[in-house]
mmCIF file of C-alpha atoms in Angstrom:
data_model
loop_
_atom_site.group_PDB
_atom_site.id
_atom_site.type_symbol
_atom_site.label_atom_id
_atom_site.label_comp_id
_atom_site.label_asym_id
_atom_site.label_seq_id
_atom_site.Cartn_x
_atom_site.Cartn_y
_atom_site.Cartn_z
ATOM 1 C CA MET A 6 59.612 127.512 43.800
ATOM 2 C CA SER A 7 58.412 129.103 47.041
ATOM 3 C CA LYS A 8 59.968 132.232 48.484
ATOM 4 C CA ILE A 9 61.503 130.220 51.352
ATOM 5 C CA ALA A 10 62.994 127.686 48.946
ATOM 6 C CA LEU A 11 64.393 130.453 46.715
ATOM 7 C CA ARG A 12 65.905 132.171 49.720
ATOM 8 C CA ASN A 13 67.553 128.924 50.784
ATOM 9 C CA VAL A 14 69.053 128.528 47.293
ATOM 10 C CA TRP A 15 70.470 132.043 47.454
ATOM 11 C CA PHE A 16 71.796 131.345 50.951
ATOM 12 C CA GLN A 17 73.617 128.179 49.935
ATOM 13 C CA PHE A 18 75.023 129.859 46.842
ATOM 14 C CA HIS A 19 76.180 132.936 48.795
ATOM 15 C CA LYS A 20 77.657 130.802 51.574
ATOM 16 C CA TRP A 21 79.733 128.459 49.413
ATOM 17 C CA LEU A 22 80.801 131.212 47.054
ATOM 18 C CA GLY A 23 82.158 133.177 50.007
ATOM 19 C CA LEU A 24 83.820 130.163 51.645
ATOM 20 C CA LEU A 25 85.532 129.017 48.451
ATOM 21 C CA LEU A 26 86.882 132.494 47.670
ATOM 22 C CA ALA A 27 87.677 133.673 51.222
ATOM 23 C CA VAL A 28 91.367 132.758 51.045
ATOM 24 C CA LEU A 29 91.761 134.804 47.845
ATOM 25 C CA ILE A 30 89.447 137.682 48.753
ATOM 26 C CA ILE A 31 91.288 138.563 51.972
ATOM 27 C CA PRO A 32 94.750 139.308 50.453
ATOM 28 C CA LEU A 33 93.183 140.832 47.346
ATOM 29 C CA SER A 34 90.968 143.261 49.263
ATOM 30 C CA LEU A 35 93.513 144.183 51.953
ATOM 31 C CA SER A 36 96.225 144.935 49.393
ATOM 32 C CA GLY A 37 93.757 147.165 47.532
ATOM 33 C CA ALA A 38 92.954 149.028 50.754
ATOM 34 C CA VAL A 39 96.646 149.778 51.350
ATOM 35 C CA LEU A 40 97.226 150.929 47.766
ATOM 36 C CA VAL A 41 94.566 153.639 48.103
ATOM 37 C CA TRP A 42 97.074 155.493 50.290
ATOM 38 C CA ASP A 43 100.204 154.345 48.423
ATOM 39 C CA GLU A 44 101.928 157.734 48.599
ATOM 40 C CA ALA A 45 101.493 157.975 52.374
ATOM 41 C CA VAL A 46 102.665 154.369 52.735
ATOM 42 C CA ASP A 47 105.737 155.143 50.622
ATOM 43 C CA HIS A 48 106.569 158.052 52.971
ATOM 44 C CA VAL A 49 106.550 155.622 55.908
ATOM 45 C CA LEU A 50 108.458 152.817 54.174
ATOM 46 C CA ASN A 51 111.050 155.032 52.435
ATOM 47 C CA PRO A 52 111.594 158.205 54.505
ATOM 48 C CA ALA A 53 114.994 158.856 52.862
ATOM 49 C CA ARG A 54 113.242 159.681 49.578
ATOM 50 C CA TYR A 55 111.455 162.618 51.201
ATOM 51 C CA ALA A 56 114.251 163.957 53.448
ATOM 52 C CA THR A 57 114.582 167.222 51.530
ATOM 53 C CA SER A 58 116.422 170.309 52.781
ATOM 54 C CA GLY A 59 113.937 172.783 51.318
ATOM 55 C CA SER A 60 111.480 173.477 48.519
ATOM 56 C CA THR A 61 113.447 175.954 46.373
ATOM 57 C CA THR A 62 114.141 174.505 42.923
ATOM 58 C CA ILE A 63 117.071 175.118 40.572
ATOM 59 C CA ASP A 64 117.778 174.593 36.851
ATOM 60 C CA PRO A 65 115.935 171.390 35.803
ATOM 61 C CA ALA A 66 118.908 170.328 33.668
ATOM 62 C CA ARG A 67 120.987 169.951 36.855
ATOM 63 C CA TYR A 68 118.523 167.388 38.198
ATOM 64 C CA VAL A 69 118.735 165.400 34.983
ATOM 65 C CA ALA A 70 122.535 165.490 35.002
ATOM 66 C CA ALA A 71 122.659 164.351 38.632
ATOM 67 C CA ALA A 72 120.156 161.555 38.001
ATOM 68 C CA ARG A 73 122.126 160.188 35.042
ATOM 69 C CA ALA A 74 125.006 159.410 37.392
ATOM 70 C CA ALA A 75 122.741 157.046 39.368
ATOM 71 C CA LEU A 76 121.249 155.264 36.348
ATOM 72 C CA LYS A 77 122.520 152.041 34.834
ATOM 73 C CA PRO A 78 123.778 151.853 31.246
ATOM 74 C CA GLY A 79 120.857 151.538 28.834
ATOM 75 C CA GLU A 80 118.282 153.216 31.075
ATOM 76 C CA ARG A 81 116.548 156.090 29.300
ATOM 77 C CA ILE A 82 115.128 159.125 31.066
ATOM 78 C CA ALA A 83 111.359 159.282 30.553
ATOM 79 C CA SER A 84 110.164 162.114 32.800
ATOM 80 C CA LEU A 85 111.093 164.828 35.264
ATOM 81 C CA ALA A 86 108.645 165.873 37.990
ATOM 82 C CA LEU A 87 109.190 168.928 40.190
ATOM 83 C CA PRO A 88 107.341 169.191 43.519
ATOM 84 C CA GLU A 89 104.533 171.694 43.996
ATOM 85 C CA GLY A 90 105.402 172.081 47.685
ATOM 86 C CA ASP A 91 107.491 169.987 50.043
ATOM 87 C CA GLY A 92 108.836 166.848 48.451
ATOM 88 C CA PRO A 93 111.649 165.598 46.227
ATOM 89 C CA VAL A 94 112.320 166.116 42.551
ATOM 90 C CA GLN A 95 111.728 162.825 40.721
ATOM 91 C CA VAL A 96 113.539 161.748 37.572
ATOM 92 C CA THR A 97 112.134 158.527 36.116
ATOM 93 C CA ALA A 98 114.044 156.355 33.662
ATOM 94 C CA ILE A 99 112.850 153.329 31.739
ATOM 95 C CA THR A 100 114.605 150.149 30.658
ATOM 96 C CA PRO A 101 113.856 149.233 27.034
ATOM 97 C CA PRO A 102 111.564 146.173 26.799
ATOM 98 C CA ASP A 103 113.235 142.787 26.739
ATOM 99 C CA ARG A 104 111.539 140.151 24.596
ATOM 100 C CA GLY A 105 112.531 137.512 27.126
ATOM 101 C CA ARG A 106 110.843 139.274 30.068
ATOM 102 C CA ARG A 107 107.114 139.541 30.625
ATOM 103 C CA GLY A 108 105.329 142.543 32.026
ATOM 104 C CA PRO A 109 105.804 146.298 31.580
ATOM 105 C CA PRO A 110 109.283 147.822 31.162
ATOM 106 C CA GLN A 111 111.098 148.375 34.432
ATOM 107 C CA ARG A 112 111.302 151.913 35.738
ATOM 108 C CA THR A 113 113.901 153.481 37.990
ATOM 109 C CA THR A 114 113.044 156.661 39.880
ATOM 110 C CA VAL A 115 115.789 158.913 41.241
ATOM 111 C CA TYR A 116 114.735 161.151 44.134
ATOM 112 C CA LEU A 117 116.676 164.430 44.429
ATOM 113 C CA ASP A 118 116.836 167.288 46.904
ATOM 114 C CA PRO A 119 115.252 170.378 45.234
ATOM 115 C CA PRO A 120 117.720 173.056 46.445
ATOM 116 C CA THR A 121 120.922 171.039 45.866
ATOM 117 C CA ALA A 122 120.138 168.282 43.278
ATOM 118 C CA LYS A 123 121.676 165.825 45.751
ATOM 119 C CA ILE A 124 120.503 162.249 45.229
ATOM 120 C CA LEU A 125 118.350 161.194 48.175
ATOM 121 C CA ALA A 126 117.478 157.664 47.048
ATOM 122 C CA THR A 127 116.643 155.516 44.047
ATOM 123 C CA GLY A 128 113.698 153.163 43.639
ATOM 124 C CA SER A 129 112.886 150.425 41.145
ATOM 125 C CA SER A 130 109.456 149.406 39.891
ATOM 126 C CA ALA A 131 110.610 145.785 40.152
ATOM 127 C CA ARG A 132 111.254 145.862 43.902
ATOM 128 C CA GLY A 133 109.753 147.060 47.158
ATOM 129 C CA VAL A 134 106.711 146.440 49.326
ATOM 130 C CA LEU A 135 104.387 148.541 47.191
ATOM 131 C CA ARG A 136 105.461 146.672 44.055
ATOM 132 C CA VAL A 137 104.598 143.381 45.766
ATOM 133 C CA LEU A 138 101.221 144.771 46.832
ATOM 134 C CA HIS A 139 100.508 145.974 43.269
ATOM 135 C CA ASN A 140 101.311 142.527 41.896
ATOM 136 C CA LEU A 141 99.315 140.832 44.641
ATOM 137 C CA HIS A 142 96.285 142.979 43.902
ATOM 138 C CA GLY A 143 96.707 142.834 40.133
ATOM 139 C CA ASN A 144 97.546 139.169 39.569
ATOM 140 C CA LEU A 145 97.824 137.415 42.964
ATOM 141 C CA LEU A 146 101.579 137.043 42.292
ATOM 142 C CA VAL A 147 100.748 134.540 39.532
ATOM 143 C CA PRO A 148 102.365 135.605 36.225
ATOM 144 C CA GLY A 149 100.340 135.144 33.077
ATOM 145 C CA VAL A 150 96.947 133.856 34.200
ATOM 146 C CA GLY A 151 96.871 135.790 37.473
ATOM 147 C CA ARG A 152 95.084 138.779 35.953
ATOM 148 C CA GLN A 153 92.304 136.520 34.625
ATOM 149 C CA ILE A 154 91.969 134.851 38.036
ATOM 150 C CA VAL A 155 91.527 138.256 39.660
ATOM 151 C CA GLY A 156 88.933 139.144 37.012
ATOM 152 C CA TRP A 157 86.852 136.062 37.729
ATOM 153 C CA ILE A 158 87.073 136.768 41.456
ATOM 154 C CA GLY A 159 85.592 140.168 40.616
ATOM 155 C CA VAL A 160 82.740 138.460 38.774
ATOM 156 C CA ALA A 161 82.137 136.277 41.837
ATOM 157 C CA MET A 162 82.111 139.392 44.042
ATOM 158 C CA LEU A 163 79.449 140.955 41.820
ATOM 159 C CA VAL A 164 77.259 137.905 42.309
ATOM 160 C CA SER A 165 78.029 137.870 46.035
ATOM 161 C CA CYS A 166 76.902 141.499 46.370
ATOM 162 C CA VAL A 167 73.561 140.760 44.702
ATOM 163 C CA SER A 168 72.923 137.551 46.650
ATOM 164 C CA GLY A 169 74.020 139.198 49.917
ATOM 165 C CA LEU A 170 71.519 142.023 49.467
ATOM 166 C CA TRP A 171 68.797 139.474 48.752
ATOM 167 C CA LEU A 172 69.587 137.656 51.990
ATOM 168 C CA TRP A 173 69.888 140.900 53.963
ATOM 169 C CA TRP A 174 66.384 142.024 52.975
ATOM 170 C CA PRO A 175 64.019 141.296 55.901
ATOM 171 C CA THR A 176 61.467 138.549 55.200
ATOM 172 C CA VAL A 177 58.913 140.240 57.478
ATOM 173 C CA GLY A 178 58.120 143.942 57.819
ATOM 174 C CA ARG A 179 59.704 146.989 56.220
ATOM 175 C CA TRP A 180 63.211 146.996 54.777
ATOM 176 C CA ALA A 181 64.347 149.400 57.524
ATOM 177 C CA ARG A 182 64.149 146.475 59.945
ATOM 178 C CA GLY A 183 67.310 145.207 58.268
ATOM 179 C CA LEU A 184 69.265 148.172 59.649
ATOM 180 C CA ARG A 185 68.815 146.994 63.212
ATOM 181 C CA TRP A 186 72.035 146.053 64.980
ATOM 182 C CA ARG A 187 70.707 143.081 66.929
ATOM 183 C CA ARG A 188 69.195 140.964 64.180
ATOM 184 C CA HIS A 189 71.004 138.011 65.736
ATOM 185 C CA ARG A 190 72.393 137.111 69.142
ATOM 186 C CA ASN A 191 75.964 136.768 67.813
ATOM 187 C CA THR A 192 78.111 139.857 67.204
ATOM 188 C CA ASP A 193 79.852 138.409 64.148
ATOM 189 C CA THR A 194 76.502 137.741 62.457
ATOM 190 C CA ASN A 195 75.316 141.289 63.153
ATOM 191 C CA LEU A 196 78.585 142.643 61.770
ATOM 192 C CA HIS A 197 78.167 140.518 58.656
ATOM 193 C CA HIS A 198 74.636 141.785 58.044
ATOM 194 C CA LEU A 199 75.308 145.490 58.627
ATOM 195 C CA PHE A 200 78.739 145.750 56.985
ATOM 196 C CA GLY A 201 77.485 143.734 54.045
ATOM 197 C CA PHE A 202 74.592 146.136 53.495
ATOM 198 C CA TRP A 203 76.529 149.403 53.799
ATOM 199 C CA ILE A 204 79.414 148.307 51.600
ATOM 200 C CA ALA A 205 77.307 146.464 48.990
ATOM 201 C CA LEU A 206 76.981 149.324 46.482
ATOM 202 C CA PRO A 207 80.625 150.585 46.661
ATOM 203 C CA LEU A 208 81.839 146.978 46.566
ATOM 204 C CA PHE A 209 79.682 146.321 43.499
ATOM 205 C CA VAL A 210 81.303 149.317 41.748
ATOM 206 C CA LEU A 211 84.814 148.227 42.786
ATOM 207 C CA SER A 212 84.163 144.673 41.602
ATOM 208 C CA LEU A 213 82.748 145.872 38.275
ATOM 209 C CA THR A 214 85.690 148.204 37.639
ATOM 210 C CA GLY A 215 88.095 145.437 38.666
ATOM 211 C CA VAL A 216 86.515 143.105 36.113
ATOM 212 C CA TRP A 217 86.767 145.864 33.492
ATOM 213 C CA ILE A 218 90.488 146.328 34.216
ATOM 214 C CA SER A 219 91.118 142.569 34.130
ATOM 215 C CA PHE A 220 89.250 141.991 30.856
ATOM 216 C CA PRO A 221 89.666 145.260 28.870
ATOM 217 C CA GLN A 222 89.396 143.402 25.556
ATOM 218 C CA VAL A 223 85.896 142.197 26.463
ATOM 219 C CA PHE A 224 84.527 145.678 27.186
ATOM 220 C CA ALA A 225 86.402 147.214 24.252
ATOM 221 C CA GLY A 226 84.923 144.687 21.838
ATOM 222 C CA GLY A 227 88.298 143.071 21.329
ATOM 223 C CA GLY A 228 89.912 146.364 20.372
ATOM 224 C CA ALA A 229 91.908 147.108 23.502
ATOM 225 C CA PRO A 230 95.563 147.734 22.824
ATOM 226 C CA ARG A 231 98.158 145.308 23.980
ATOM 227 C CA GLY A 232 99.617 146.117 27.335
ATOM 228 C CA ALA A 233 96.554 148.070 28.459
ATOM 229 C CA GLY A 234 95.995 145.888 31.433
ATOM 230 C CA GLY A 235 98.149 147.647 34.021
ATOM 231 C CA PRO A 236 100.269 145.880 36.661
ATOM 232 C CA GLY A 237 100.994 142.371 35.694
ATOM 233 C CA GLY A 238 99.766 142.834 32.152
ATOM 234 C CA GLY A 239 101.728 142.360 28.981
ATOM 235 C CA GLY A 240 104.295 144.951 28.025
ATOM 236 C CA GLY A 241 104.051 144.700 24.260
ATOM 237 C CA GLY A 242 103.343 147.874 22.347
ATOM 238 C CA ARG A 243 104.203 150.283 25.157
ATOM 239 C CA PRO A 244 105.927 153.539 24.114
ATOM 240 C CA VAL A 245 109.624 153.702 24.954
ATOM 241 C CA ALA A 246 111.568 156.902 25.618
ATOM 242 C CA LEU A 247 114.070 157.805 22.899
ATOM 243 C CA GLU A 248 117.667 156.975 23.722
ATOM 244 C CA ARG A 249 119.078 160.160 22.178
ATOM 245 C CA PRO A 250 116.494 162.924 21.611
ATOM 246 C CA THR A 251 117.396 165.604 19.075
ATOM 247 C CA LEU A 252 116.724 168.515 21.427
ATOM 248 C CA VAL A 253 118.276 169.103 24.834
ATOM 249 C CA LEU A 254 116.169 169.919 27.881
ATOM 250 C CA ASP A 255 117.163 173.603 28.097
ATOM 251 C CA ALA A 256 116.113 174.196 24.482
ATOM 252 C CA VAL A 257 112.805 172.412 25.065
ATOM 253 C CA LEU A 258 111.999 174.519 28.121
ATOM 254 C CA ALA A 259 112.916 177.719 26.293
ATOM 255 C CA ARG A 260 110.603 176.911 23.385
ATOM 256 C CA ALA A 261 107.784 175.872 25.728
ATOM 257 C CA GLY A 262 108.169 179.068 27.745
ATOM 258 C CA GLY A 263 107.780 181.104 24.586
ATOM 259 C CA VAL A 264 104.321 179.599 24.053
ATOM 260 C CA ALA A 265 103.013 179.527 27.621
ATOM 261 C CA PRO A 266 105.128 181.192 30.316
ATOM 262 C CA GLY A 267 104.898 179.607 33.729
ATOM 263 C CA THR A 268 106.609 177.422 36.293
ATOM 264 C CA VAL A 269 107.559 173.988 34.985
ATOM 265 C CA SER A 270 106.044 171.149 37.012
ATOM 266 C CA ARG A 271 106.658 168.135 34.757
ATOM 267 C CA VAL A 272 108.503 167.211 31.570
ATOM 268 C CA GLU A 273 107.924 164.031 29.565
ATOM 269 C CA TRP A 274 110.568 162.893 27.097
ATOM 270 C CA PRO A 275 109.757 161.959 23.458
ATOM 271 C CA THR A 276 109.082 158.297 22.686
ATOM 272 C CA ASP A 277 109.432 155.976 19.722
ATOM 273 C CA ARG A 278 105.659 156.207 19.272
ATOM 274 C CA LYS A 279 105.329 159.972 19.666
ATOM 275 C CA PRO A 280 108.583 161.930 19.115
ATOM 276 C CA GLU A 281 107.612 165.077 20.986
ATOM 277 C CA TRP A 282 108.294 166.518 24.411
ATOM 278 C CA LYS A 283 105.468 167.441 26.736
ATOM 279 C CA VAL A 284 106.010 170.258 29.231
ATOM 280 C CA GLN A 285 103.445 170.887 31.945
ATOM 281 C CA LEU A 286 103.353 174.345 33.511
ATOM 282 C CA GLY A 287 101.366 174.331 36.729
ATOM 283 C CA GLU A 288 98.165 172.295 36.669
ATOM 284 C CA ALA A 289 96.307 173.790 33.720
ATOM 285 C CA LYS A 290 98.796 174.470 30.919
ATOM 286 C CA SER A 291 100.753 171.995 28.810
ATOM 287 C CA VAL A 292 102.959 172.539 25.761
ATOM 288 C CA THR A 293 104.281 169.986 23.276
ATOM 289 C CA VAL A 294 107.612 170.465 21.508
ATOM 290 C CA ASP A 295 108.386 168.436 18.383
ATOM 291 C CA ASP A 296 111.767 166.762 18.888
ATOM 292 C CA VAL A 297 112.639 166.989 15.165
ATOM 293 C CA THR A 298 111.415 170.428 14.113
ATOM 294 C CA GLY A 299 111.460 172.141 17.515
ATOM 295 C CA ARG A 300 107.951 173.481 16.925
ATOM 296 C CA ALA A 301 106.139 174.288 20.182
ATOM 297 C CA ARG A 302 102.376 174.547 20.560
ATOM 298 C CA PRO A 303 99.750 174.228 23.298
ATOM 299 C CA ALA A 304 98.985 170.584 24.000
ATOM 300 C CA ARG A 305 95.562 169.258 23.194
ATOM 301 C CA ALA A 306 93.455 168.426 26.222
ATOM 302 C CA GLU A 307 93.498 164.685 26.774
ATOM 303 C CA ARG A 308 90.019 163.221 26.643
ATOM 304 C CA GLU A 309 89.012 161.101 29.610
ATOM 305 C CA THR A 310 88.408 157.613 28.270
ATOM 306 C CA LEU A 311 85.937 155.227 29.827
ATOM 307 C CA ALA A 312 88.773 152.821 30.611
ATOM 308 C CA ARG A 313 90.628 155.556 32.502
ATOM 309 C CA THR A 314 87.471 156.504 34.407
ATOM 310 C CA MET A 315 87.020 152.878 35.412
ATOM 311 C CA ARG A 316 90.582 152.732 36.704
ATOM 312 C CA ARG A 317 90.181 155.970 38.672
ATOM 313 C CA LEU A 318 86.965 154.665 40.230
ATOM 314 C CA HIS A 319 88.813 151.506 41.185
ATOM 315 C CA ASP A 320 91.909 153.046 42.767
ATOM 316 C CA GLY A 321 90.486 156.428 43.859
ATOM 317 C CA THR A 322 92.935 158.574 41.862
ATOM 318 C CA ARG A 323 91.722 162.196 41.805
ATOM 319 C CA MET A 324 88.317 161.117 43.125
ATOM 320 C CA GLY A 325 88.352 163.060 46.397
ATOM 321 C CA PHE A 326 88.742 161.935 49.973
ATOM 322 C CA VAL A 327 85.183 160.598 50.400
ATOM 323 C CA TRP A 328 85.456 158.150 47.503
ATOM 324 C CA GLN A 329 89.008 157.196 48.511
ATOM 325 C CA LEU A 330 87.666 156.395 51.971
ATOM 326 C CA LEU A 331 84.925 154.253 50.414
ATOM 327 C CA VAL A 332 87.518 152.432 48.294
ATOM 328 C CA PHE A 333 89.585 151.861 51.443
ATOM 329 C CA LEU A 334 86.563 150.470 53.292
ATOM 330 C CA GLY A 335 85.767 148.444 50.167
ATOM 331 C CA GLY A 336 89.093 146.728 50.780
ATOM 332 C CA ILE A 337 88.849 146.298 54.548
ATOM 333 C CA LEU A 338 85.222 145.205 54.893
ATOM 334 C CA PRO A 339 85.292 142.270 52.407
ATOM 335 C CA ALA A 340 88.033 140.767 54.591
ATOM 336 C CA VAL A 341 85.812 141.298 57.641
ATOM 337 C CA LEU A 342 82.864 139.726 55.794
ATOM 338 C CA ALA A 343 85.014 136.746 54.814
ATOM 339 C CA VAL A 344 86.156 136.170 58.410
ATOM 340 C CA THR A 345 82.691 136.618 59.932
ATOM 341 C CA GLY A 346 81.235 134.373 57.209
ATOM 342 C CA ILE A 347 83.692 131.608 58.103
ATOM 343 C CA ILE A 348 82.813 131.990 61.806
ATOM 344 C CA MET A 349 79.090 131.783 61.013
ATOM 345 C CA TRP A 350 79.618 128.672 58.874
ATOM 346 C CA TRP A 351 81.765 126.972 61.532
ATOM 347 C CA ARG A 352 79.231 127.703 64.263
ATOM 348 C CA ALA A 353 76.426 126.347 62.074
ATOM 349 C CA ARG A 354 78.367 123.111 61.597
ATOM 350 C CA GLY A 355 78.554 122.782 65.376
ATOM 351 C CA TRP A 356 74.858 123.229 66.114
ATOM 352 C CA LYS A 357 73.871 121.039 63.160
ATOM 353 C CA ALA A 358 76.084 118.269 64.505
ATOM 354 C CA GLN A 359 74.486 118.673 67.953
ATOM 355 C CA LEU A 360 71.016 118.563 66.384
ATOM 356 C CA LYS A 361 71.796 115.319 64.578
ATOM 357 C CA THR A 362 73.158 113.803 67.780
ATOM 358 C CA ARG A 363 69.948 114.656 69.657
ATOM 359 C CA GLN A 364 67.830 113.301 66.799
ATOM 360 C CA ARG A 365 69.730 110.008 66.805
ATOM 361 C CA ALA A 366 69.382 109.838 70.601
ATOM 362 C CA ARG A 367 65.615 110.279 70.340
ATOM 363 C CA ALA A 368 65.385 107.672 67.600
ATOM 364 C CA ALA A 369 67.271 105.199 69.747
ATOM 365 C CA VAL A 370 64.873 105.598 72.679
#
């Protein structure tokens, strides 16, 4: 096969792959772009949650007592998070898994004013704009098979990145010629060429990590735990906070403070899988307290797993502003590429139809 013929094969493959997936790629990529800045978006959508009167904190047990009044019967407190600066105290409770309901256990977060423990607002993991965006990005709002559909779209995006780079590479002269703005007389075509080149590598990484998240059992050799998939995944096997822990919060904090004095920033309640409290003091120190024996000891440093690294690469968590910006652009630009690709295809249909008309006119003469 000649180089021209091979290029034409790649072109047809890239074109039809993009056209067939455009309707799915646009909502998938745009929702991912928004979720990079989910905390800032939540501030805009739910300002009442962050309408605090100050940053001074009080006894953590008062926050827990106030939050219990806003929780429904059966909801179990799972964590308490105190702000490092401006922001609300957050008490998160979990609903025990229901065999008749798919997906992860529902969570309710109570937002409280730090100086007064006044309830500012409550939020549910089952409702809200951000929850819809998470489900849209994770499973296209299709329960069950949606996660697999998203995974295969990621595979298609990997192929599209490779084929797009092949087509971007100039057929004549040095590769730097491909960086020219005016490779074509149409603006949308120039946008497609340049944006496609600059976002190709980040988009390849985002697509690969998205495939990894969608098919964890494949990359783990079939050994991934149930429920490891994230939003939209199965909820089986997830740890559930104990309904009635043996120790009370004040006793836990006292024992933790005896091991590592410091300001409490987060407390995680014991679960049916691991009956011990975890108290975080600042950013660097953590203490675990056994709920049965009351024994407190420094927590072991949690090892960063490859699966967790893949997820952080995908959503930008703790990856710095530059990578978060790239992830954001990796959500915006695929939508731009899809739109410009459709415009290029539609224009090509027009001039091909005109060419055939002229050819038939000549043949008739």
